[in-house]
Coordinates of C-alpha atoms in Angstrom, one line a residue:
Chain P
X1 CA 0.0 0.0 0.0
X2 CA 2.6 2.6 1.1
X3 CA 6.3 2.5 0.9
X4 CA 8.5 5.4 1.9
X5 CA 12.1 5.3 0.7
X6 CA 14.8 7.5 2.1
X7 CA 12.5 10.5 2.5
X8 CA 14.2 13.8 3.2
X9 CA 12.1 17.0 3.6
X10 CA 12.8 20.5 4.8
X11 CA 10.8 23.7 5.6
X12 CA 12.3 27.1 4.9
X13 CA 15.7 25.4 4.2
X14 CA 15.7 23.6 7.6
X15 CA 15.9 19.8 7.3
X16 CA 13.1 18.0 9.3
X17 CA 13.0 14.6 7.8
X18 CA 16.4 13.0 7.3
X19 CA 15.9 9.6 5.6
X20 CA 12.7 7.9 6.5
X21 CA 12.1 4.3 5.5
X22 CA 8.7 2.7 6.1
X23 CA 6.6 -0.1 4.6
X24 CA 2.9 -0.3 5.3
X25 CA 0.9 -3.2 3.8
X26 CA -2.8 -3.2 3.0
X27 CA -4.9 -3.9 6.1
X28 CA -2.1 -3.0 8.5
X29 CA -2.1 -0.3 11.2
X30 CA 1.3 1.3 12.1
X31 CA 1.9 3.8 14.8
X32 CA 4.5 6.5 14.6
X33 CA 5.6 7.6 18.0
X34 CA 8.2 10.1 19.1
X35 CA 8.9 13.2 21.2
X36 CA 7.8 16.7 20.3
X37 CA 9.8 18.1 17.3
X38 CA 10.9 14.7 16.0
X39 CA 9.1 15.2 12.7
X40 CA 5.9 13.2 13.2
X41 CA 3.5 15.9 11.9
X42 CA 5.9 16.8 9.1
X43 CA 5.8 13.2 7.9
X44 CA 2.0 13.2 7.9
X45 CA 1.8 16.5 6.0
X46 CA 4.4 15.5 3.5
X47 CA 2.4 12.3 2.7
X48 CA -0.7 14.4 2.4
X49 CA 1.1 16.8 0.0
X50 CA 1.5 20.1 1.9
X51 CA 3.4 22.5 -0.4
X52 CA 5.1 24.3 2.5
X53 CA 7.5 21.4 2.8
X54 CA 10.1 20.6 0.2
X55 CA 11.0 17.0 -0.4
X56 CA 14.7 17.0 -1.2
X57 CA 15.3 13.3 -1.6
X58 CA 13.5 10.0 -1.6
X59 CA 10.1 8.6 -2.8
X60 CA 6.7 7.9 -1.5
X61 CA 5.2 5.0 -3.3
X62 CA 1.5 4.5 -2.9
X63 CA -0.2 1.6 -4.6
X64 CA 2.9 1.2 -6.8
X65 CA 3.1 4.9 -7.9
X66 CA 5.4 7.7 -6.7
X67 CA 2.9 10.3 -5.4
X68 CA 5.4 13.2 -5.0
X69 CA 4.3 14.5 -8.3
X70 CA 0.7 14.6 -7.3
X71 CA -1.1 17.7 -5.9
X72 CA -2.8 17.5 -2.5
X73 CA -6.2 17.1 -4.1
X74 CA -5.0 14.4 -6.5
X75 CA -3.6 12.4 -3.5
X76 CA -6.9 12.8 -1.7
X77 CA -8.8 11.5 -4.7
X78 CA -6.4 8.5 -4.9
X79 CA -7.6 7.6 -1.4
X80 CA -5.1 9.3 1.0
X81 CA -6.8 11.0 4.0
X82 CA -5.2 12.9 6.9
X83 CA -7.2 13.6 10.1
X84 CA -5.4 16.8 11.1
X85 CA -4.0 17.6 14.6
X86 CA -5.4 21.1 14.3
X87 CA -8.4 21.1 11.9
X88 CA -8.9 24.5 10.3
X89 CA -12.1 26.5 11.0
X90 CA -13.6 27.9 7.9
X91 CA -16.3 30.5 8.8
X92 CA -19.0 30.9 6.2
X93 CA -18.5 27.5 4.6
X94 CA -21.3 25.1 5.5
X95 CA -20.1 21.7 6.7
X96 CA -22.6 19.8 4.6
X97 CA -21.9 21.8 1.4
X98 CA -18.2 21.3 2.0
X99 CA -18.4 17.6 2.7
X100 CA -20.8 16.9 -0.2
X101 CA -18.5 18.8 -2.6
X102 CA -15.6 16.7 -1.4
X103 CA -17.5 13.4 -1.5
X104 CA -18.6 14.1 -5.1
X105 CA -15.2 15.2 -6.2
X106 CA -13.8 11.8 -5.0
X107 CA -16.7 9.8 -6.4
X108 CA -16.3 11.5 -9.8
X109 CA -12.6 10.6 -9.8
X110 CA -13.6 7.0 -9.1
X111 CA -16.1 7.0 -11.9
X112 CA -19.1 6.8 -9.5
X113 CA -22.3 8.7 -9.7
X114 CA -22.6 11.8 -7.6
X115 CA -24.6 11.5 -4.4
X116 CA -27.8 13.5 -4.3
X117 CA -28.4 15.6 -1.2
X118 CA -31.0 13.1 0.2
X119 CA -28.6 10.1 0.0
X120 CA -25.7 12.1 1.2
X121 CA -27.6 13.4 4.3
X122 CA -28.8 9.9 5.1
X123 CA -25.3 8.6 5.1
X124 CA -23.9 11.6 7.0
X125 CA -26.6 11.3 9.7
X126 CA -25.8 7.6 10.3
X127 CA -22.1 8.3 10.5
X128 CA -22.7 11.1 13.0
X129 CA -24.9 8.8 15.1
X130 CA -22.0 6.3 15.2
X131 CA -19.7 9.1 16.4
X132 CA -22.2 10.4 18.9
X133 CA -22.1 13.7 17.2
X134 CA -24.9 16.3 17.4
X135 CA -26.6 16.2 14.0
X136 CA -26.8 20.0 14.0
X137 CA -23.1 20.1 13.3
X138 CA -23.6 19.2 9.7
X139 CA -25.4 22.6 9.3
X140 CA -22.8 24.7 10.9
X141 CA -19.7 26.3 9.4
X142 CA -16.7 23.9 9.0
X143 CA -15.1 23.6 12.5
X144 CA -16.2 27.1 13.4
X145 CA -16.8 27.4 17.1
X146 CA -16.3 23.6 17.5
X147 CA -14.6 22.4 20.7
X148 CA -11.4 20.4 20.4
X149 CA -13.3 17.1 20.6
X150 CA -16.0 18.2 18.1
X151 CA -13.3 19.1 15.6
X152 CA -11.7 15.7 15.9
X153 CA -15.0 13.9 15.5
X154 CA -15.7 16.1 12.4
X155 CA -12.4 14.8 11.0
X156 CA -13.5 11.2 11.5
X157 CA -16.9 12.0 10.0
X158 CA -15.0 13.1 6.9
X159 CA -13.0 9.9 6.9
X160 CA -16.3 7.9 7.0
X161 CA -17.8 9.8 4.2
X162 CA -14.7 9.9 1.9
X163 CA -13.9 6.3 2.3
X164 CA -10.1 6.6 1.9
X165 CA -7.6 3.7 1.5
X166 CA -4.8 5.2 3.5
X167 CA -5.7 7.0 6.7
X168 CA -3.2 9.1 8.6
X169 CA -4.4 10.0 12.1
X170 CA -2.2 13.0 13.2
X171 CA -2.3 13.3 17.0
X172 CA -6.0 12.6 16.9
X173 CA -6.0 11.9 20.6
X174 CA -4.7 15.3 21.6
X175 CA -7.4 17.4 23.2
X176 CA -9.9 14.5 23.5
X177 CA -11.5 13.5 26.8
X178 CA -11.9 9.8 27.5
X179 CA -15.4 9.6 26.2
X180 CA -14.6 11.3 22.9
X181 CA -11.4 9.2 22.6
X182 CA -13.5 6.1 22.9
X183 CA -16.1 7.3 20.3
X184 CA -13.3 8.2 17.9
X185 CA -11.4 4.9 18.5
X186 CA -14.6 2.8 18.0
X187 CA -15.3 4.6 14.8
X188 CA -11.8 4.0 13.5
X189 CA -11.8 0.4 14.5
X190 CA -15.1 -0.2 12.7
X191 CA -13.5 1.4 9.7
X192 CA -10.6 -1.0 9.6
X193 CA -10.6 -3.5 6.8
X194 CA -8.1 -5.7 4.8
X195 CA -8.0 -3.1 2.0
X196 CA -7.4 -0.2 4.3
X197 CA -4.2 0.9 6.1
X198 CA -3.7 3.3 9.0
X199 CA -0.8 5.4 10.1
X200 CA -1.5 6.5 13.7
X201 CA 0.8 9.4 14.7
X202 CA 0.8 10.0 18.4
X203 CA 2.9 11.2 21.3
X204 CA 1.3 9.0 23.9
X205 CA 0.6 5.3 24.3
X206 CA -3.0 6.1 25.5
X207 CA -4.6 6.0 22.0
X208 CA -2.9 2.7 21.2
X209 CA -4.9 1.1 24.0
X210 CA -7.9 1.6 21.8
X211 CA -6.5 1.4 18.3
X212 CA -4.2 -1.6 18.4
X213 CA -1.3 -1.2 15.9
X214 CA 0.5 -4.1 14.2
X215 CA 3.8 -2.2 14.3
X216 CA 5.2 0.7 16.1
X217 CA 8.0 3.0 14.8
X218 CA 9.8 5.5 17.0
X219 CA 10.8 8.7 15.2
X220 CA 13.5 10.9 16.5
X221 CA 15.3 13.8 14.8
X222 CA 13.8 13.0 11.4
X223 CA 14.7 9.3 11.4
X224 CA 13.0 6.1 12.5
X225 CA 15.3 5.0 15.3
X226 CA 13.4 1.9 16.5
X227 CA 10.7 -0.3 15.2
X228 CA 8.8 -3.2 16.9
X229 CA 5.6 -4.8 17.8
X230 CA 2.8 -3.4 20.0
X231 CA 4.9 -4.1 23.1
X232 CA 7.2 -1.2 22.1
X233 CA 4.5 1.3 23.2
X234 CA 4.4 -0.1 26.7
X235 CA 8.2 0.1 26.9
X236 CA 8.1 3.7 25.9
X237 CA 5.4 4.4 28.4
X238 CA 7.6 3.1 31.1
X239 CA 10.9 4.4 30.1
X240 CA 9.9 7.6 28.2
X241 CA 11.8 8.9 25.2
X242 CA 15.0 9.7 27.2
X243 CA 16.6 6.3 26.4
X244 CA 15.8 6.7 22.7
X245 CA 17.3 10.2 22.7
X246 CA 20.4 9.1 24.5
X247 CA 20.9 6.2 22.1
X248 CA 20.4 8.4 19.1
X249 CA 23.0 10.9 20.4
X250 CA 25.5 8.1 20.8
Chain I
X1 CA -39.9 76.9 2.9
X2 CA -38.7 77.2 -0.8
X3 CA -40.6 75.2 -3.4
X4 CA -39.1 72.3 -5.3
X5 CA -38.7 74.5 -8.3
X6 CA -36.8 77.1 -6.2
X7 CA -34.5 74.4 -4.8
X8 CA -33.9 73.1 -8.4
X9 CA -32.9 76.6 -9.6
X10 CA -30.6 77.0 -6.7
X11 CA -29.0 73.6 -7.3
X12 CA -28.6 74.4 -10.9
X13 CA -26.8 77.7 -10.1
X14 CA -24.5 75.9 -7.7
X15 CA -23.6 73.2 -10.2
X16 CA -22.8 76.0 -12.7
X17 CA -20.6 77.8 -10.2
X18 CA -18.9 74.8 -8.5
X19 CA -19.0 72.0 -10.9
X20 CA -18.6 68.4 -9.9
X21 CA -16.1 67.2 -7.2
X22 CA -13.0 65.4 -8.3
X23 CA -9.8 64.1 -6.9
X24 CA -9.0 67.5 -5.3
X25 CA -11.9 66.9 -2.9
X26 CA -11.0 64.7 0.1
X27 CA -14.2 62.6 -0.2
X28 CA -13.7 62.0 -3.9
X29 CA -10.0 61.3 -3.8
X30 CA -10.4 57.7 -5.1
X31 CA -13.5 58.1 -7.3
X32 CA -12.2 59.0 -10.7
X33 CA -15.1 59.7 -12.9
X34 CA -13.4 60.7 -16.1
X35 CA -15.5 62.2 -18.9
X36 CA -18.3 62.9 -16.5
X37 CA -19.4 66.6 -16.3
X38 CA -22.6 68.5 -16.0
X39 CA -22.5 69.1 -19.8
X40 CA -23.5 65.5 -20.3
X41 CA -27.1 65.5 -21.6
X42 CA -29.9 64.0 -19.5
X43 CA -31.0 60.6 -20.7
X44 CA -34.2 60.7 -22.7
X45 CA -37.5 59.0 -21.7
X46 CA -37.6 55.5 -23.2
X47 CA -40.0 52.6 -23.0
X48 CA -38.5 49.4 -21.7
X49 CA -39.1 45.7 -21.0
X50 CA -39.5 45.3 -17.3
X51 CA -38.1 42.2 -15.6
X52 CA -40.9 41.5 -13.1
X53 CA -40.1 44.3 -10.7
X54 CA -43.1 46.0 -9.0
X55 CA -41.7 49.4 -10.2
X56 CA -39.7 49.9 -13.3
X57 CA -37.9 53.1 -14.2
X58 CA -36.0 53.8 -17.4
X59 CA -33.6 56.8 -17.6
X60 CA -35.2 58.3 -14.5
X61 CA -38.8 58.0 -15.8
X62 CA -41.5 55.7 -14.4
X63 CA -42.4 53.0 -17.0
X64 CA -44.3 50.5 -15.0
X65 CA -45.9 50.3 -11.5
X66 CA -47.2 53.1 -9.3
X67 CA -45.3 55.7 -7.4
X68 CA -46.7 59.0 -6.1
X69 CA -44.9 62.2 -7.0
X70 CA -44.1 64.8 -4.4
X71 CA -46.7 67.3 -5.4
X72 CA -49.4 64.7 -4.5
X73 CA -48.2 64.2 -1.0
X74 CA -49.8 65.8 2.1
X75 CA -48.3 69.2 2.9
X76 CA -46.5 67.9 6.1
X77 CA -44.7 65.3 4.0
X78 CA -43.8 67.8 1.3
X79 CA -42.3 70.2 3.8
X80 CA -40.4 67.5 5.6
X81 CA -38.8 66.3 2.4
X82 CA -38.1 69.7 1.0
X83 CA -36.5 70.9 4.3
X84 CA -34.2 67.9 4.2
X85 CA -33.3 68.7 0.6
X86 CA -32.6 72.3 1.6
X87 CA -30.2 71.5 4.3
X88 CA -28.2 68.8 2.5
X89 CA -24.6 69.9 2.1
X90 CA -23.4 70.6 -1.5
X91 CA -21.6 67.6 -3.0
X92 CA -22.1 68.3 -6.7
X93 CA -23.7 65.1 -7.8
X94 CA -26.7 65.5 -5.5
X95 CA -27.3 69.0 -6.7
X96 CA -26.8 68.0 -10.3
X97 CA -29.5 65.4 -9.7
X98 CA -31.8 67.9 -8.1
X99 CA -31.4 70.4 -10.9
X100 CA -32.0 67.7 -13.6
X101 CA -34.5 65.3 -12.0
X102 CA -37.9 65.2 -13.7
X103 CA -39.8 64.8 -10.4
X104 CA -39.5 63.3 -7.0
X105 CA -41.0 59.8 -6.8
X106 CA -42.3 58.9 -3.4
X107 CA -42.8 55.5 -1.8
X108 CA -45.2 55.7 1.1
X109 CA -46.5 52.1 1.3
X110 CA -45.3 49.5 3.8
X111 CA -44.5 46.0 2.8
X112 CA -42.0 44.6 0.3
X113 CA -41.3 46.2 -3.0
X114 CA -38.9 45.5 -5.9
X115 CA -37.7 48.5 -7.9
X116 CA -35.5 48.5 -10.9
X117 CA -33.9 51.5 -12.5
X118 CA -32.4 51.0 -16.0
X119 CA -30.3 53.3 -18.2
X120 CA -30.3 52.8 -21.9
X121 CA -27.1 52.9 -24.0
X122 CA -25.5 56.3 -24.8
X123 CA -23.4 59.0 -23.4
X124 CA -26.0 60.5 -21.1
X125 CA -26.9 60.8 -17.4
X126 CA -30.1 59.7 -15.7
X127 CA -31.1 61.6 -12.5
X128 CA -33.8 59.6 -10.7
X129 CA -34.8 61.0 -7.3
X130 CA -36.7 58.9 -4.8
X131 CA -38.0 59.6 -1.4
X132 CA -39.0 56.6 0.9
X133 CA -41.2 57.6 3.8
X134 CA -43.3 54.6 5.0
X135 CA -46.0 55.0 7.7
X136 CA -44.9 55.1 11.3
X137 CA -44.6 51.8 13.1
X138 CA -44.6 49.8 9.8
X139 CA -42.0 47.5 8.3
X140 CA -40.9 48.1 4.7
X141 CA -38.4 46.2 2.6
X142 CA -37.1 47.6 -0.7
X143 CA -34.9 45.9 -3.2
X144 CA -33.6 48.5 -5.7
X145 CA -31.6 47.3 -8.6
X146 CA -29.6 49.7 -10.8
X147 CA -28.6 48.4 -14.3
X148 CA -27.3 50.1 -17.4
X149 CA -26.6 49.0 -20.9
X150 CA -23.1 49.2 -22.4
X151 CA -22.2 52.9 -23.0
X152 CA -20.6 55.7 -21.1
X153 CA -23.7 56.5 -19.1
X154 CA -24.0 57.7 -15.6
X155 CA -26.8 56.8 -13.2
X156 CA -26.9 59.7 -10.7
X157 CA -29.5 58.5 -8.2
X158 CA -30.6 60.4 -5.1
X159 CA -32.4 58.5 -2.4
X160 CA -34.0 59.8 0.8
X161 CA -35.0 57.4 3.5
X162 CA -37.1 58.6 6.4
X163 CA -37.9 56.1 9.1
X164 CA -40.3 57.8 11.5
X165 CA -41.0 56.6 15.1
X166 CA -40.8 52.8 15.5
X167 CA -40.5 52.2 11.8
X168 CA -38.4 49.4 10.3
X169 CA -36.9 50.2 6.9
X170 CA -34.7 47.7 5.0
X171 CA -33.1 48.6 1.7
X172 CA -31.1 46.3 -0.5
X173 CA -29.4 48.5 -3.1
X174 CA -27.6 46.7 -6.0
X175 CA -25.4 48.4 -8.6
X176 CA -25.0 46.0 -11.4
X177 CA -24.1 47.9 -14.6
X178 CA -22.5 47.1 -17.9
X179 CA -18.7 47.4 -17.5
X180 CA -18.5 50.8 -19.3
X181 CA -21.3 52.5 -17.4
X182 CA -20.9 54.3 -14.0
X183 CA -23.2 55.2 -11.1
X184 CA -23.2 57.5 -8.2
X185 CA -25.8 57.0 -5.5
X186 CA -26.4 59.7 -2.8
X187 CA -28.3 58.1 0.0
X188 CA -29.6 60.3 2.9
X189 CA -31.1 58.2 5.7
X190 CA -32.8 59.5 8.8
X191 CA -33.7 57.2 11.7
X192 CA -36.0 58.9 14.2
X193 CA -36.9 57.7 17.7
X194 CA -36.9 53.8 18.0
X195 CA -36.6 53.4 14.2
X196 CA -34.4 50.9 12.5
X197 CA -32.8 51.3 9.1
X198 CA -30.8 48.6 7.5
X199 CA -29.1 49.2 4.2
X200 CA -27.2 46.6 2.2
X201 CA -25.1 48.2 -0.5
X202 CA -24.0 45.8 -3.2
X203 CA -21.7 47.2 -5.8
X204 CA -21.2 44.3 -8.2
X205 CA -20.4 45.7 -11.7
X206 CA -19.8 48.9 -13.6
X207 CA -16.8 51.0 -14.5
X208 CA -17.1 53.1 -11.4
X209 CA -19.8 52.6 -8.8
X210 CA -20.2 54.7 -5.7
X211 CA -22.4 55.2 -2.6
X212 CA -22.3 58.5 -0.8
X213 CA -24.1 57.8 2.4
X214 CA -25.3 60.3 5.0
X215 CA -27.0 58.6 7.9
X216 CA -28.6 60.5 10.8
X217 CA -29.8 59.1 14.1
X218 CA -32.1 61.7 15.5
X219 CA -34.1 60.0 18.3
X220 CA -33.3 57.8 21.3
X221 CA -33.5 54.1 20.4
X222 CA -32.7 54.6 16.7
X223 CA -30.5 52.0 15.0
X224 CA -28.8 52.3 11.6
X225 CA -26.9 49.4 9.9
X226 CA -25.0 49.8 6.7
X227 CA -23.5 46.6 5.2
X228 CA -21.7 46.5 1.9
X229 CA -20.1 44.2 -0.6
X230 CA -17.8 45.7 -3.1
X231 CA -16.7 43.4 -6.0
X232 CA -13.8 44.3 -8.3
X233 CA -12.2 42.9 -11.5
X234 CA -10.4 44.4 -14.5
X235 CA -9.9 48.1 -13.7
X236 CA -13.2 48.7 -12.0
X237 CA -13.5 50.9 -9.0
X238 CA -16.1 50.8 -6.3
X239 CA -16.5 53.3 -3.5
X240 CA -18.4 53.8 -0.3
X241 CA -18.1 57.1 1.5
X242 CA -20.3 57.0 4.5
X243 CA -21.0 59.5 7.3
X244 CA -23.1 58.3 10.2
X245 CA -24.1 61.0 12.6
X246 CA -25.3 60.2 16.1
X247 CA -27.3 63.2 17.0
X248 CA -29.2 61.8 20.0
X249 CA -28.3 59.7 23.1
X250 CA -29.1 56.0 23.2
X251 CA -28.5 55.4 19.5
X252 CA -26.6 52.5 17.8
X253 CA -25.0 52.0 14.4
X254 CA -23.2 49.2 12.7
X255 CA -21.2 49.4 9.5
X256 CA -19.6 46.4 7.8
X257 CA -18.0 46.5 4.4
X258 CA -16.3 43.7 2.6
X259 CA -14.3 44.0 -0.7
X260 CA -13.2 41.2 -3.0
X261 CA -10.8 42.5 -5.6
X262 CA -9.0 41.0 -8.5
X263 CA -6.8 42.2 -11.4
X264 CA -6.2 46.0 -11.2
X265 CA -9.5 46.8 -9.6
X266 CA -9.8 49.0 -6.5
X267 CA -12.2 49.8 -3.7
X268 CA -12.3 52.7 -1.3
X269 CA -14.1 52.7 2.0
X270 CA -14.4 55.9 4.0
X271 CA -16.4 55.5 7.2
X272 CA -16.9 58.6 9.2
X273 CA -18.7 58.3 12.6
X274 CA -19.8 61.5 14.3
X275 CA -21.1 61.6 17.8
X276 CA -22.8 64.9 18.8
X277 CA -21.9 66.6 22.0
X278 CA -24.1 65.2 24.8
X279 CA -25.2 62.3 22.7
X280 CA -24.4 59.8 25.4
X281 CA -24.7 56.0 25.5
X282 CA -24.0 55.7 21.9
X283 CA -22.7 52.4 20.4
X284 CA -21.1 52.6 17.0
X285 CA -19.3 49.7 15.4
X286 CA -17.4 49.7 12.1
X287 CA -15.6 46.9 10.3
X288 CA -13.9 46.9 6.9
X289 CA -12.3 43.7 5.4
X290 CA -10.8 43.4 2.0
X291 CA -9.8 40.2 0.2
X292 CA -7.2 40.9 -2.5
X293 CA -7.0 38.2 -5.2
X294 CA -4.8 40.1 -7.8
X295 CA -1.3 41.5 -7.3
X296 CA -2.4 44.9 -8.8
X297 CA -5.7 45.1 -6.8
X298 CA -5.9 47.9 -4.2
X299 CA -8.1 48.5 -1.2
X300 CA -8.2 51.9 0.5
X301 CA -9.7 52.0 4.0
X302 CA -10.3 55.2 5.9
X303 CA -12.0 54.9 9.3
X304 CA -12.7 58.3 10.8
X305 CA -14.1 58.8 14.3
X306 CA -15.3 62.2 15.6
X307 CA -16.6 61.8 19.1
X308 CA -17.8 64.8 21.2
X309 CA -19.5 62.9 24.0
X310 CA -17.8 60.9 26.8
X311 CA -20.0 58.0 27.5
X312 CA -19.7 56.3 24.1
X313 CA -18.7 52.9 22.8
X314 CA -17.0 53.1 19.3
X315 CA -15.1 50.3 17.6
X316 CA -13.5 50.1 14.3
X317 CA -11.4 47.5 12.5
X318 CA -9.8 47.1 9.1
X319 CA -8.0 44.2 7.5
X320 CA -6.6 43.6 4.1
X321 CA -5.5 40.1 3.1
X322 CA -5.4 37.2 0.7
X323 CA -7.2 33.8 0.8
X324 CA -6.1 31.8 3.8
X325 CA -3.6 29.2 2.6
X326 CA -4.4 26.9 5.5
X327 CA -8.1 26.8 4.6
X328 CA -7.3 26.3 1.0
X329 CA -5.0 23.3 1.9
X330 CA -7.7 21.9 4.1
X331 CA -10.3 21.9 1.4
X332 CA -7.9 20.5 -1.2
X333 CA -6.8 17.7 1.2
X334 CA -10.4 16.4 0.9
X335 CA -10.2 16.1 -2.9
X336 CA -11.6 19.5 -3.8
X337 CA -9.8 21.2 -6.7
X338 CA -7.8 24.4 -6.2
X339 CA -10.2 26.4 -8.4
X340 CA -13.2 25.1 -6.6
X341 CA -11.6 25.6 -3.1
X342 CA -10.9 29.2 -4.0
X343 CA -14.5 29.7 -5.2
X344 CA -15.8 28.2 -2.0
X345 CA -13.7 30.5 0.2
X346 CA -14.5 33.6 -1.9
X347 CA -18.2 32.8 -1.8
X348 CA -18.0 32.3 2.0
X349 CA -16.4 35.7 2.4
X350 CA -19.2 37.4 0.5
X351 CA -21.8 35.3 2.2
X352 CA -21.0 37.0 5.6
X353 CA -22.6 40.2 4.1
X354 CA -25.4 38.5 2.2
X355 CA -26.5 36.5 5.3
X356 CA -27.7 39.9 6.8
X357 CA -30.5 40.2 4.3
X358 CA -33.5 39.2 6.2
X359 CA -36.0 38.8 3.3
X360 CA -35.3 35.3 2.0
X361 CA -36.7 35.9 -1.5
X362 CA -34.6 39.0 -2.0
X363 CA -31.6 37.3 -0.6
X364 CA -32.0 34.5 -3.1
X365 CA -32.1 36.9 -6.0
X366 CA -29.1 38.8 -4.7
X367 CA -27.1 35.6 -4.1
X368 CA -27.6 34.4 -7.6
X369 CA -26.4 37.8 -9.0
X370 CA -23.4 37.9 -6.6
X371 CA -22.5 34.3 -7.5
X372 CA -22.6 35.2 -11.2
X373 CA -20.2 38.1 -10.8
X374 CA -18.0 36.3 -8.3
X375 CA -17.0 33.9 -11.1
X376 CA -15.4 36.9 -12.9
X377 CA -13.8 38.1 -9.7
X378 CA -12.4 34.6 -8.8
X379 CA -10.9 34.0 -12.2
X380 CA -9.7 37.5 -12.8

């Protein structure tokens, strides 16, 4: 599904990613953990196609194709979805109008018929119910005046509606109380399938209690310094990132 | 009290003496009306095909619908209107209008009314003059659309709005001319005790469009709102020069103007708020935001506060910026194309002004006209 080869990226001339290698097979869930400033969010944004970052070396192969040449919207249409750490509020843009435009842009790309507003609303209402979201949120402006938890749920609602193949959850647990964390995790787990892969980016082990990864990678100073099974999260929880940092300095 | 004819003669003399204002006048600094002078002939009466409006005027003359003329009004109304005309400060265009207008058309009925003024092709000026004075304690909504065919014409409209005690008066004014035609609207609005006036000024198309607004709050509890949307593309210029005068205590006003500009277009907003001495407990808010889509587009913003009382709340804010790249990225990250994402954000910006139009049918008509022109604005 996804293979990242020797990825280097910088912002404003400052190198952030310094040679990332990663392989994610269809149906797998991998977690990227690491201390603040290690490059976790940059990795997510570079995969999504943010133009503020410059890729200086390496490749991102998605379904057999190097996607570095694709624009952000082309990547989204190919099935890459990022649930943002800080979802943007867009006053004046209705959540339903936005989401329906997005759903239909992606359906059109896949050669599917556009959803009419009745069918769209039916599906959105069901998804919102699954997320324990107030149905009124679909009528409001995108993320405008939403609490932290509501914004994260709105990201997951978009994931539900857009039906991506590769989902990147960028610090989705930050700012969530335990109830919202459970709602979001349940929705993500229901969405897992043999054709779909997840990259869960998180600072803490807490989220991984709910969304169980197959593999964990530890990112530090722009490189993956350690990889392992789910047990790695518990080790990190006990020892913190200090050991990793010390080892990397050596 | 001078008669209408005497006022017209006086206005004519003044225009001959002083001419029209230009860039040497502070309030007209940014409104460049080249080739416009009082020598331009008055547009002739013409028939026209109306578009379903209740009242249709062509070149300043009533073609369809019913409006009273000033001479048929009760004496109290006549003297009220004439005394307001008499004390209006000279600004050239308003006097030119008075000297050339055929008659004063008066709207006295409450309710909702659609009016359309159209100027035919040619190098001429139309000088419609309307006075709106609905019954006290009524609610009136007017949608006035100004259009002009291609040609170097000028629509020189004068509007007087009088909201007497407890009256609600809403006006949606749309300037939507062919790209070679220009318009200048002088709007004098008076909100008396507990009256509310809401004006939405939409300047969508035309070579130069302008609103010169004089708002007066003369009684306690009066409220005046002026919202505007100025669209620009090519080399078009739009202008709002507004003076809101709080002449009584316990009065409130709100002024919100948004500009969306592409290519080498420009907009100017001058918002003057005046609070009379001893007019206490006044609340006046002003906001001007401009969205620049083209590198050569320019937005001028001039807030002016003149406050002579001490228990007053006044706020003003101005911002000029480009489309938010974070919002664009967010929309695109969901599969929406860059062009469509831009269009969505531009429409959302405009919508903040249109959302204030309370009459849903009128809002719908306006939205479709705005959307049409926003395509030109977005693509440049």
